[in-house]
Amino acid sequence: MALRGAWTQGRGLLLLRLQARGCQRGQWTRALATSAGARGRCEALVYRKHGEPLDVIHLENVKLSQLGDFDIRIQMLAAPINPSDINMMQGTYPILPDLPAIGGNEGVGRILEVGSKVTNMKPGDWVIPSGTGLGTWRIEAVSNMNTFIRVPKVIPLLCAATLSVNPCTAYRMLYDFESLKPGDSVIQNAANSGVGQATIQIAKAMSLKTINVIRDRPDIQELSDRLKAMGADYVITEEALRKPEMKELFKVVPRPRLALNGVGGKSATEMLRHLEKGGTIVTYGGMAKKPVTVPVSTLIFKDVKIRGFWVTQWKREHGQDLLQEMISQLCGFIQEGKLEAPICTEVQFQDYQTALKATTTPYTSSKQILIM
């Protein structure tokens, strides 16, 4: 406790000195990171037991690992809060880090220092995690260079911070399960989610049509307009998906050969009914927490394929080279203006409780991004 108190007092004195020099908040954070990093410590959001996020996670001063020959030290710049992060804190995700753990699995950082054997990265480069488990809700991190992928510094900060999970999931599902050609259609639920927004944009870049299903809500028209501005061709509610009028839609757009399911339950069943014969439904999430029920007639007479996808497993099985190739393709979309960050709310790192509360509030369409 004495060490933590001394660190906090020193941090306060440094803040006062920086304020006196007219430094802005972002400059304070960088200066604090450099100062704390030099002493081998940094601030991080830590949970020591599983439970509801607001109950179990706390801002702590943690020790940084020593920089090894093949390691890099980074300053985190921004990190989102994803549903999987919430599930990890709750203890319900398929893979769980040892406790105590630092929250967060996605984000972007800037390299501050590299080990003596690191030749393909340098201070100043931007990097994102190549897998899960880094713990990105922190000011600094030290880890092996192979746990990171470089990204161009010219892409927007929020695009970089949200690149390694949702856009990768959308990209792989669009490319790996059906041989889609321009003019084909894709149907998806959870269209306003991070994966949904990425799917809309990547599908448009592939010249595909998207049918996007969302839950009814008070701001339904505003949300529909946002998704169409991203490139959504059709936006419909869960209720409309069940109505006979859907037949009219398929007079102007072909029935989808691919359905992307992030909800489960009745929503997935209804999408299955609208698939083209021989089509595929890919489940990547289950927000309704209900099973996917497949009508027998759909299996027999339409011969649909039922698949699942988990981007973490894909990364484990395909290695760094293919991951880098995909990230490069996505960064190309970003630089061409074809892929933007999802609807985001930027929250200062120290205000993490506000961000966590917003993330767990129903009908929240804006992804919370912690700014370090």
CSV table of C-alpha atoms in Angstrom, one decimal:
chain,number,residue,atom,x,y,z
A,1,MET,CA,0.0,0.0,0.0
A,2,ALA,CA,2.9,2.3,0.8
A,3,LEU,CA,4.3,1.7,-2.7
A,4,ARG,CA,1.0,2.4,-4.4
A,5,GLY,CA,0.5,5.6,-2.3
A,6,ALA,CA,3.9,6.8,-3.2
A,7,TRP,CA,3.3,6.1,-6.9
A,8,THR,CA,-0.1,7.9,-6.8
A,9,GLN,CA,1.5,10.9,-5.1
A,10,GLY,CA,4.3,11.1,-7.7
A,11,ARG,CA,1.7,10.8,-10.5
A,12,GLY,CA,-0.2,13.8,-9.0
A,13,LEU,CA,3.0,15.9,-8.8
A,14,LEU,CA,3.9,15.1,-12.4
A,15,LEU,CA,0.3,16.1,-13.5
A,16,LEU,CA,0.7,19.4,-11.8
A,17,ARG,CA,4.0,20.1,-13.4
A,18,LEU,CA,2.6,19.2,-16.9
A,19,GLN,CA,-0.4,21.4,-16.3
A,20,ALA,CA,1.9,24.3,-15.4
A,21,ARG,CA,3.6,23.8,-18.7
A,22,GLY,CA,0.3,24.0,-20.6
A,23,CYS,CA,0.2,20.3,-21.7
A,24,GLN,CA,-3.0,18.8,-23.0
A,25,ARG,CA,-4.6,15.7,-21.6
A,26,GLY,CA,-3.2,13.4,-24.3
A,27,GLN,CA,0.3,14.8,-23.6
A,28,TRP,CA,-0.2,14.1,-19.9
A,29,THR,CA,-1.0,10.4,-20.7
A,30,ARG,CA,2.0,10.0,-22.9
A,31,ALA,CA,4.3,11.6,-20.3
A,32,LEU,CA,2.8,9.6,-17.5
A,33,ALA,CA,3.3,6.4,-19.5
A,34,THR,CA,6.9,7.2,-20.2
A,35,SER,CA,7.5,8.1,-16.6
A,36,ALA,CA,5.7,5.0,-15.2
A,37,GLY,CA,7.2,2.7,-17.8
A,38,ALA,CA,10.7,3.8,-16.9
A,39,ARG,CA,9.9,2.6,-13.4
A,40,GLY,CA,8.5,-0.7,-14.7
A,41,ARG,CA,4.9,-0.1,-13.7
A,42,CYS,CA,1.7,1.1,-15.3
A,43,GLU,CA,-2.1,1.6,-14.7
A,44,ALA,CA,-4.4,-1.3,-15.8
A,45,LEU,CA,-8.0,-2.4,-15.3
A,46,VAL,CA,-7.7,-5.7,-13.3
A,47,TYR,CA,-10.2,-8.2,-12.2
A,48,ARG,CA,-9.3,-10.8,-9.5
A,49,LYS,CA,-12.6,-12.8,-9.6
A,50,HIS,CA,-15.4,-13.4,-12.0
A,51,GLY,CA,-18.7,-11.5,-11.7
A,52,GLU,CA,-20.5,-8.5,-13.1
A,53,PRO,CA,-17.9,-6.1,-14.7
A,54,LEU,CA,-18.7,-3.1,-12.6
A,55,ASP,CA,-18.4,-5.2,-9.4
A,56,VAL,CA,-15.1,-7.0,-10.2
A,57,ILE,CA,-12.8,-4.7,-12.2
A,58,HIS,CA,-10.7,-2.0,-10.7
A,59,LEU,CA,-7.9,0.4,-11.8
A,60,GLU,CA,-4.6,-0.8,-10.3
A,61,ASN,CA,-0.9,0.0,-10.6
A,62,VAL,CA,0.7,-3.2,-12.0
A,63,LYS,CA,4.2,-4.3,-12.7
A,64,LEU,CA,5.5,-4.5,-16.3
A,65,SER,CA,7.5,-7.5,-17.5
A,66,GLN,CA,11.2,-7.0,-18.2
A,67,LEU,CA,11.9,-6.4,-21.9
A,68,GLY,CA,13.4,-9.5,-23.5
A,69,ASP,CA,15.4,-9.9,-26.7
A,70,PHE,CA,12.3,-10.7,-28.7
A,71,ASP,CA,9.9,-8.4,-26.9
A,72,ILE,CA,8.4,-5.0,-27.6
A,73,ARG,CA,7.1,-2.4,-25.2
A,74,ILE,CA,4.1,-0.5,-26.3
A,75,GLN,CA,1.9,2.3,-25.1
A,76,MET,CA,-1.7,1.5,-25.6
A,77,LEU,CA,-3.6,4.3,-27.5
A,78,ALA,CA,-7.1,3.0,-27.6
A,79,ALA,CA,-9.0,-0.2,-26.8
A,80,PRO,CA,-12.7,-1.1,-27.2
A,81,ILE,CA,-15.0,-3.0,-24.9
A,82,ASN,CA,-16.4,-6.0,-26.7
A,83,PRO,CA,-19.1,-8.5,-25.6
A,84,SER,CA,-16.5,-11.2,-25.3
A,85,ASP,CA,-14.6,-9.0,-22.8
A,86,ILE,CA,-17.7,-8.8,-20.7
A,87,ASN,CA,-18.2,-12.6,-20.9
A,88,MET,CA,-14.6,-13.2,-19.8
A,89,MET,CA,-15.1,-11.1,-16.7
A,90,GLN,CA,-18.3,-12.9,-16.0
A,91,GLY,CA,-16.5,-16.2,-16.4
A,92,THR,CA,-18.8,-17.5,-19.2
A,93,TYR,CA,-16.4,-17.3,-22.2
A,94,PRO,CA,-14.9,-20.6,-23.6
A,95,ILE,CA,-11.4,-19.4,-22.9
A,96,LEU,CA,-10.5,-17.6,-19.6
A,97,PRO,CA,-7.2,-16.1,-18.5
A,98,ASP,CA,-5.7,-17.0,-15.2
A,99,LEU,CA,-6.7,-14.6,-12.4
A,100,PRO,CA,-5.9,-11.9,-11.6
A,101,ALA,CA,-6.3,-10.7,-15.2
A,102,ILE,CA,-6.2,-7.5,-17.1
A,103,GLY,CA,-9.3,-6.8,-19.2
A,104,GLY,CA,-9.5,-6.3,-22.9
A,105,ASN,CA,-8.4,-8.3,-26.0
A,106,GLU,CA,-8.4,-5.7,-28.7
A,107,GLY,CA,-6.8,-2.3,-29.3
A,108,VAL,CA,-4.0,-0.4,-30.9
A,109,GLY,CA,-0.7,0.6,-29.4
A,110,ARG,CA,2.5,2.5,-30.3
A,111,ILE,CA,5.9,0.8,-29.9
A,112,LEU,CA,8.1,2.6,-27.4
A,113,GLU,CA,11.0,0.1,-27.2
A,114,VAL,CA,12.1,-3.1,-28.9
A,115,GLY,CA,14.3,-6.0,-27.8
A,116,SER,CA,17.8,-6.5,-29.2
A,117,LYS,CA,16.6,-9.3,-31.5
A,118,VAL,CA,13.6,-7.6,-33.0
A,119,THR,CA,14.3,-6.5,-36.6
A,120,ASN,CA,10.8,-6.2,-38.2
A,121,MET,CA,9.4,-3.5,-35.8
A,122,LYS,CA,10.7,-0.2,-34.5
A,123,PRO,CA,9.7,2.5,-32.0
A,124,GLY,CA,6.8,4.6,-33.4
A,125,ASP,CA,5.1,1.7,-35.3
A,126,TRP,CA,1.5,1.0,-34.6
A,127,VAL,CA,0.6,-2.6,-33.6
A,128,ILE,CA,-2.6,-4.6,-32.8
A,129,PRO,CA,-2.8,-7.9,-30.9
A,130,SER,CA,-2.6,-11.0,-33.1
A,131,GLY,CA,-4.7,-13.1,-30.6
A,132,THR,CA,-6.4,-12.9,-27.3
A,133,GLY,CA,-5.0,-12.7,-23.8
A,134,LEU,CA,-2.8,-9.6,-23.9
A,135,GLY,CA,-5.0,-7.5,-21.7
A,136,THR,CA,-5.4,-4.3,-23.6
A,137,TRP,CA,-7.1,-2.2,-20.9
A,138,ARG,CA,-3.8,-0.8,-19.7
A,139,ILE,CA,-1.4,2.1,-20.3
A,140,GLU,CA,1.6,0.0,-21.4
A,141,ALA,CA,2.4,-3.7,-22.2
A,142,VAL,CA,5.5,-5.8,-22.8
A,143,SER,CA,5.1,-9.0,-24.8
A,144,ASN,CA,6.7,-11.1,-27.5
A,145,MET,CA,6.8,-9.4,-30.9
A,146,ASN,CA,4.8,-12.4,-32.4
A,147,THR,CA,1.8,-11.4,-30.3
A,148,PHE,CA,1.4,-8.3,-32.4
A,149,ILE,CA,0.7,-7.3,-36.0
A,150,ARG,CA,1.8,-4.0,-37.5
A,151,VAL,CA,-0.8,-1.7,-39.0
A,152,PRO,CA,-0.2,1.5,-41.0
A,153,LYS,CA,-0.1,4.7,-38.9
A,154,VAL,CA,-2.1,6.5,-41.6
A,155,ILE,CA,-5.4,4.7,-40.8
A,156,PRO,CA,-7.7,6.4,-38.3
A,157,LEU,CA,-7.1,5.5,-34.6
A,158,LEU,CA,-10.6,4.1,-34.0
A,159,CYS,CA,-10.3,1.9,-37.1
A,160,ALA,CA,-7.0,0.4,-35.9
A,161,ALA,CA,-8.4,-0.1,-32.4
A,162,THR,CA,-11.4,-2.1,-33.6
A,163,LEU,CA,-9.7,-4.0,-36.4
A,164,SER,CA,-8.6,-7.4,-35.0
A,165,VAL,CA,-12.0,-8.9,-33.9
A,166,ASN,CA,-15.1,-7.8,-35.7
A,167,PRO,CA,-13.8,-6.9,-39.2
A,168,CYS,CA,-11.8,-10.1,-39.2
A,169,THR,CA,-14.9,-12.1,-38.3
A,170,ALA,CA,-17.0,-10.5,-41.0
A,171,TYR,CA,-14.2,-10.9,-43.6
A,172,ARG,CA,-13.7,-14.6,-43.0
A,173,MET,CA,-17.4,-15.4,-42.9
A,174,LEU,CA,-18.0,-13.6,-46.2
A,175,TYR,CA,-15.1,-15.3,-48.0
A,176,ASP,CA,-14.8,-18.7,-46.5
A,177,PHE,CA,-18.2,-20.4,-46.5
A,178,GLU,CA,-19.8,-19.7,-49.9
A,179,SER,CA,-18.4,-18.7,-53.2
A,180,LEU,CA,-20.2,-15.4,-53.5
A,181,LYS,CA,-20.2,-13.3,-56.7
A,182,PRO,CA,-21.2,-9.7,-57.4
A,183,GLY,CA,-25.0,-9.3,-57.1
A,184,ASP,CA,-25.5,-12.2,-54.7
A,185,SER,CA,-27.2,-11.4,-51.4
A,186,VAL,CA,-26.3,-12.0,-47.7
A,187,ILE,CA,-28.8,-11.9,-44.8
A,188,GLN,CA,-27.7,-11.1,-41.2
A,189,ASN,CA,-29.2,-10.4,-37.8
A,190,ALA,CA,-27.5,-8.2,-35.2
A,191,ALA,CA,-26.8,-5.9,-38.1
A,192,ASN,CA,-26.0,-3.0,-35.8
A,193,SER,CA,-23.3,-4.9,-34.0
A,194,GLY,CA,-19.6,-4.5,-34.7
A,195,VAL,CA,-19.6,-7.6,-36.9
A,196,GLY,CA,-22.8,-6.5,-38.5
A,197,GLN,CA,-21.5,-3.0,-39.5
A,198,ALA,CA,-18.2,-4.5,-40.8
A,199,THR,CA,-20.2,-7.1,-42.8
A,200,ILE,CA,-22.3,-4.3,-44.4
A,201,GLN,CA,-19.2,-2.5,-45.6
A,202,ILE,CA,-17.1,-5.4,-46.7
A,203,ALA,CA,-20.0,-6.9,-48.5
A,204,LYS,CA,-20.5,-3.6,-50.4
A,205,ALA,CA,-16.8,-3.7,-51.3
A,206,MET,CA,-17.5,-7.2,-52.7
A,207,SER,CA,-20.5,-5.8,-54.7
A,208,LEU,CA,-22.9,-8.0,-52.6
A,209,LYS,CA,-26.4,-7.1,-51.5
A,210,THR,CA,-27.1,-7.1,-47.7
A,211,ILE,CA,-30.4,-7.8,-46.0
A,212,ASN,CA,-29.9,-6.5,-42.4
A,213,VAL,CA,-32.1,-7.5,-39.5
A,214,ILE,CA,-32.4,-5.5,-36.3
A,215,ARG,CA,-34.6,-5.5,-33.3
A,216,ASP,CA,-37.4,-2.9,-33.1
A,217,ARG,CA,-36.5,0.1,-30.8
A,218,PRO,CA,-37.5,3.7,-30.2
A,219,ASP,CA,-34.7,5.1,-32.6
A,220,ILE,CA,-35.4,2.5,-35.3
A,221,GLN,CA,-35.4,5.0,-38.2
A,222,GLU,CA,-32.2,6.7,-37.0
A,223,LEU,CA,-30.4,3.4,-36.8
A,224,SER,CA,-31.8,2.3,-40.2
A,225,ASP,CA,-30.5,5.5,-41.8
A,226,ARG,CA,-27.1,5.0,-40.2
A,227,LEU,CA,-26.8,1.5,-41.5
A,228,LYS,CA,-27.9,2.5,-45.0
A,229,ALA,CA,-25.3,5.3,-45.0
A,230,MET,CA,-22.7,2.6,-44.4
A,231,GLY,CA,-23.9,0.7,-47.4
A,232,ALA,CA,-26.8,-1.5,-46.2
A,233,ASP,CA,-29.2,-2.3,-49.0
A,234,TYR,CA,-32.2,-3.4,-46.9
A,235,VAL,CA,-32.8,-2.9,-43.2
A,236,ILE,CA,-35.8,-4.8,-41.7
A,237,THR,CA,-36.9,-5.6,-38.1
A,238,GLU,CA,-37.1,-9.1,-36.5
A,239,GLU,CA,-40.9,-8.8,-36.8
A,240,ALA,CA,-40.9,-8.0,-40.5
A,241,LEU,CA,-38.6,-11.0,-41.1
A,242,ARG,CA,-41.5,-13.3,-40.0
A,243,LYS,CA,-44.1,-11.7,-42.3
A,244,PRO,CA,-45.3,-13.0,-45.7
A,245,GLU,CA,-44.3,-9.6,-47.2
A,246,MET,CA,-40.7,-10.9,-47.3
A,247,LYS,CA,-41.7,-12.6,-50.5
A,248,GLU,CA,-42.0,-9.2,-52.2
A,249,LEU,CA,-38.4,-8.4,-51.3
A,250,PHE,CA,-37.1,-11.5,-53.1
A,251,LYS,CA,-38.7,-10.3,-56.3
A,252,VAL,CA,-36.1,-7.6,-56.5
A,253,VAL,CA,-33.1,-9.2,-54.8
A,254,PRO,CA,-32.0,-12.9,-55.0
A,255,ARG,CA,-32.6,-15.1,-52.0
A,256,PRO,CA,-29.4,-15.2,-49.9
A,257,ARG,CA,-26.9,-18.0,-50.2
A,258,LEU,CA,-25.3,-17.0,-46.9
A,259,ALA,CA,-26.9,-16.1,-43.5
A,260,LEU,CA,-24.8,-14.7,-40.6
A,261,ASN,CA,-26.3,-15.4,-37.2
A,262,GLY,CA,-25.2,-13.5,-34.1
A,263,VAL,CA,-28.4,-13.9,-32.2
A,264,GLY,CA,-29.8,-17.4,-32.2
A,265,GLY,CA,-33.3,-18.5,-31.2
A,266,LYS,CA,-36.3,-17.5,-33.5
A,267,SER,CA,-34.2,-15.0,-35.4
A,268,ALA,CA,-31.9,-17.6,-36.7
A,269,THR,CA,-34.8,-19.9,-37.5
A,270,GLU,CA,-36.5,-17.3,-39.6
A,271,MET,CA,-33.3,-16.4,-41.5
A,272,LEU,CA,-33.0,-20.2,-42.3
A,273,ARG,CA,-36.4,-20.1,-43.9
A,274,HIS,CA,-35.3,-17.4,-46.4
A,275,LEU,CA,-32.0,-19.1,-47.5
A,276,GLU,CA,-31.5,-20.2,-51.1
A,277,LYS,CA,-31.5,-24.0,-51.6
A,278,GLY,CA,-28.1,-25.3,-50.5
A,279,GLY,CA,-27.2,-22.1,-48.7
A,280,THR,CA,-25.3,-21.8,-45.5
A,281,ILE,CA,-26.0,-20.2,-42.1
A,282,VAL,CA,-22.9,-19.4,-40.0
A,283,THR,CA,-23.4,-18.8,-36.3
A,284,TYR,CA,-20.8,-16.6,-34.6
A,285,GLY,CA,-22.7,-15.4,-31.6
A,286,GLY,CA,-25.8,-16.0,-29.5
A,287,MET,CA,-27.0,-12.8,-27.9
A,288,ALA,CA,-30.5,-14.2,-27.4
A,289,LYS,CA,-28.9,-17.1,-25.3
A,290,LYS,CA,-31.3,-19.5,-27.1
A,291,PRO,CA,-30.5,-22.5,-29.3
A,292,VAL,CA,-30.6,-22.4,-33.1
A,293,THR,CA,-33.6,-24.5,-34.1
A,294,VAL,CA,-33.5,-25.9,-37.6
A,295,PRO,CA,-36.9,-26.9,-39.3
A,296,VAL,CA,-36.7,-30.5,-40.6
A,297,SER,CA,-38.2,-29.3,-43.9
A,298,THR,CA,-35.4,-26.8,-44.3
A,299,LEU,CA,-32.8,-29.5,-43.9
A,300,ILE,CA,-34.6,-32.1,-46.2
A,301,PHE,CA,-35.9,-29.9,-49.0
A,302,LYS,CA,-33.4,-27.1,-49.0
A,303,ASP,CA,-30.3,-29.0,-47.9
A,304,VAL,CA,-29.0,-26.0,-46.0
A,305,LYS,CA,-25.6,-26.2,-44.3
A,306,ILE,CA,-25.3,-25.3,-40.6
A,307,ARG,CA,-21.8,-23.9,-39.6
A,308,GLY,CA,-20.1,-22.1,-36.8
A,309,PHE,CA,-17.3,-19.6,-36.7
A,310,TRP,CA,-14.9,-18.4,-34.0
A,311,VAL,CA,-12.2,-16.0,-35.1
A,312,THR,CA,-9.9,-16.9,-32.2
A,313,GLN,CA,-9.9,-20.5,-33.4
A,314,TRP,CA,-9.3,-19.4,-37.0
A,315,LYS,CA,-6.2,-17.4,-35.9
A,316,ARG,CA,-4.8,-20.3,-34.0
A,317,GLU,CA,-5.2,-22.6,-37.0
A,318,HIS,CA,-4.0,-20.4,-39.8
A,319,GLY,CA,-0.9,-18.6,-38.3
A,320,GLN,CA,0.7,-15.2,-38.6
A,321,ASP,CA,1.2,-15.0,-42.3
A,322,LEU,CA,-2.4,-15.5,-43.3
A,323,LEU,CA,-3.5,-13.2,-40.5
A,324,GLN,CA,-1.1,-10.5,-41.7
A,325,GLU,CA,-2.5,-11.0,-45.3
A,326,MET,CA,-6.1,-10.4,-44.0
A,327,ILE,CA,-5.2,-7.4,-41.9
A,328,SER,CA,-3.4,-5.9,-44.9
A,329,GLN,CA,-6.5,-6.4,-47.0
A,330,LEU,CA,-8.7,-4.8,-44.4
A,331,CYS,CA,-6.3,-1.9,-44.0
A,332,GLY,CA,-6.5,-1.5,-47.8
A,333,PHE,CA,-10.3,-1.2,-47.5
A,334,ILE,CA,-9.9,1.4,-44.8
A,335,GLN,CA,-7.5,3.5,-46.8
A,336,GLU,CA,-9.8,3.3,-49.8
A,337,GLY,CA,-12.7,4.6,-47.7
A,338,LYS,CA,-14.6,1.3,-48.0
A,339,LEU,CA,-14.4,0.4,-44.3
A,340,GLU,CA,-14.9,2.7,-41.3
A,341,ALA,CA,-14.9,2.1,-37.6
A,342,PRO,CA,-18.2,1.1,-36.1
A,343,ILE,CA,-20.4,3.7,-34.4
A,344,CYS,CA,-18.2,4.6,-31.4
A,345,THR,CA,-18.2,6.6,-28.2
A,346,GLU,CA,-14.7,7.6,-27.0
A,347,VAL,CA,-14.3,7.4,-23.2
A,348,GLN,CA,-11.2,8.4,-21.2
A,349,PHE,CA,-9.4,5.5,-19.6
A,350,GLN,CA,-10.0,6.7,-16.1
A,351,ASP,CA,-13.8,6.9,-16.8
A,352,TYR,CA,-13.9,3.1,-17.5
A,353,GLN,CA,-17.0,2.6,-15.3
A,354,THR,CA,-19.0,4.9,-17.6
A,355,ALA,CA,-18.0,2.8,-20.6
A,356,LEU,CA,-18.7,-0.5,-18.9
A,357,LYS,CA,-22.2,0.7,-17.9
A,358,ALA,CA,-23.0,1.8,-21.4
A,359,THR,CA,-21.8,-1.5,-22.9
A,360,THR,CA,-24.1,-3.5,-20.7
A,361,THR,CA,-27.1,-1.2,-21.3
A,362,PRO,CA,-29.8,-2.8,-23.7
A,363,TYR,CA,-30.1,-1.4,-27.2
A,364,THR,CA,-26.7,0.3,-27.1
A,365,SER,CA,-25.5,0.7,-30.7
A,366,SER,CA,-22.3,2.6,-30.0
A,367,LYS,CA,-19.1,0.7,-29.2
A,368,GLN,CA,-17.3,2.1,-26.2
A,369,ILE,CA,-13.6,2.9,-26.8
A,370,LEU,CA,-11.2,3.5,-24.0
A,371,ILE,CA,-8.8,6.3,-24.9
A,372,MET,CA,-5.5,6.0,-23.0
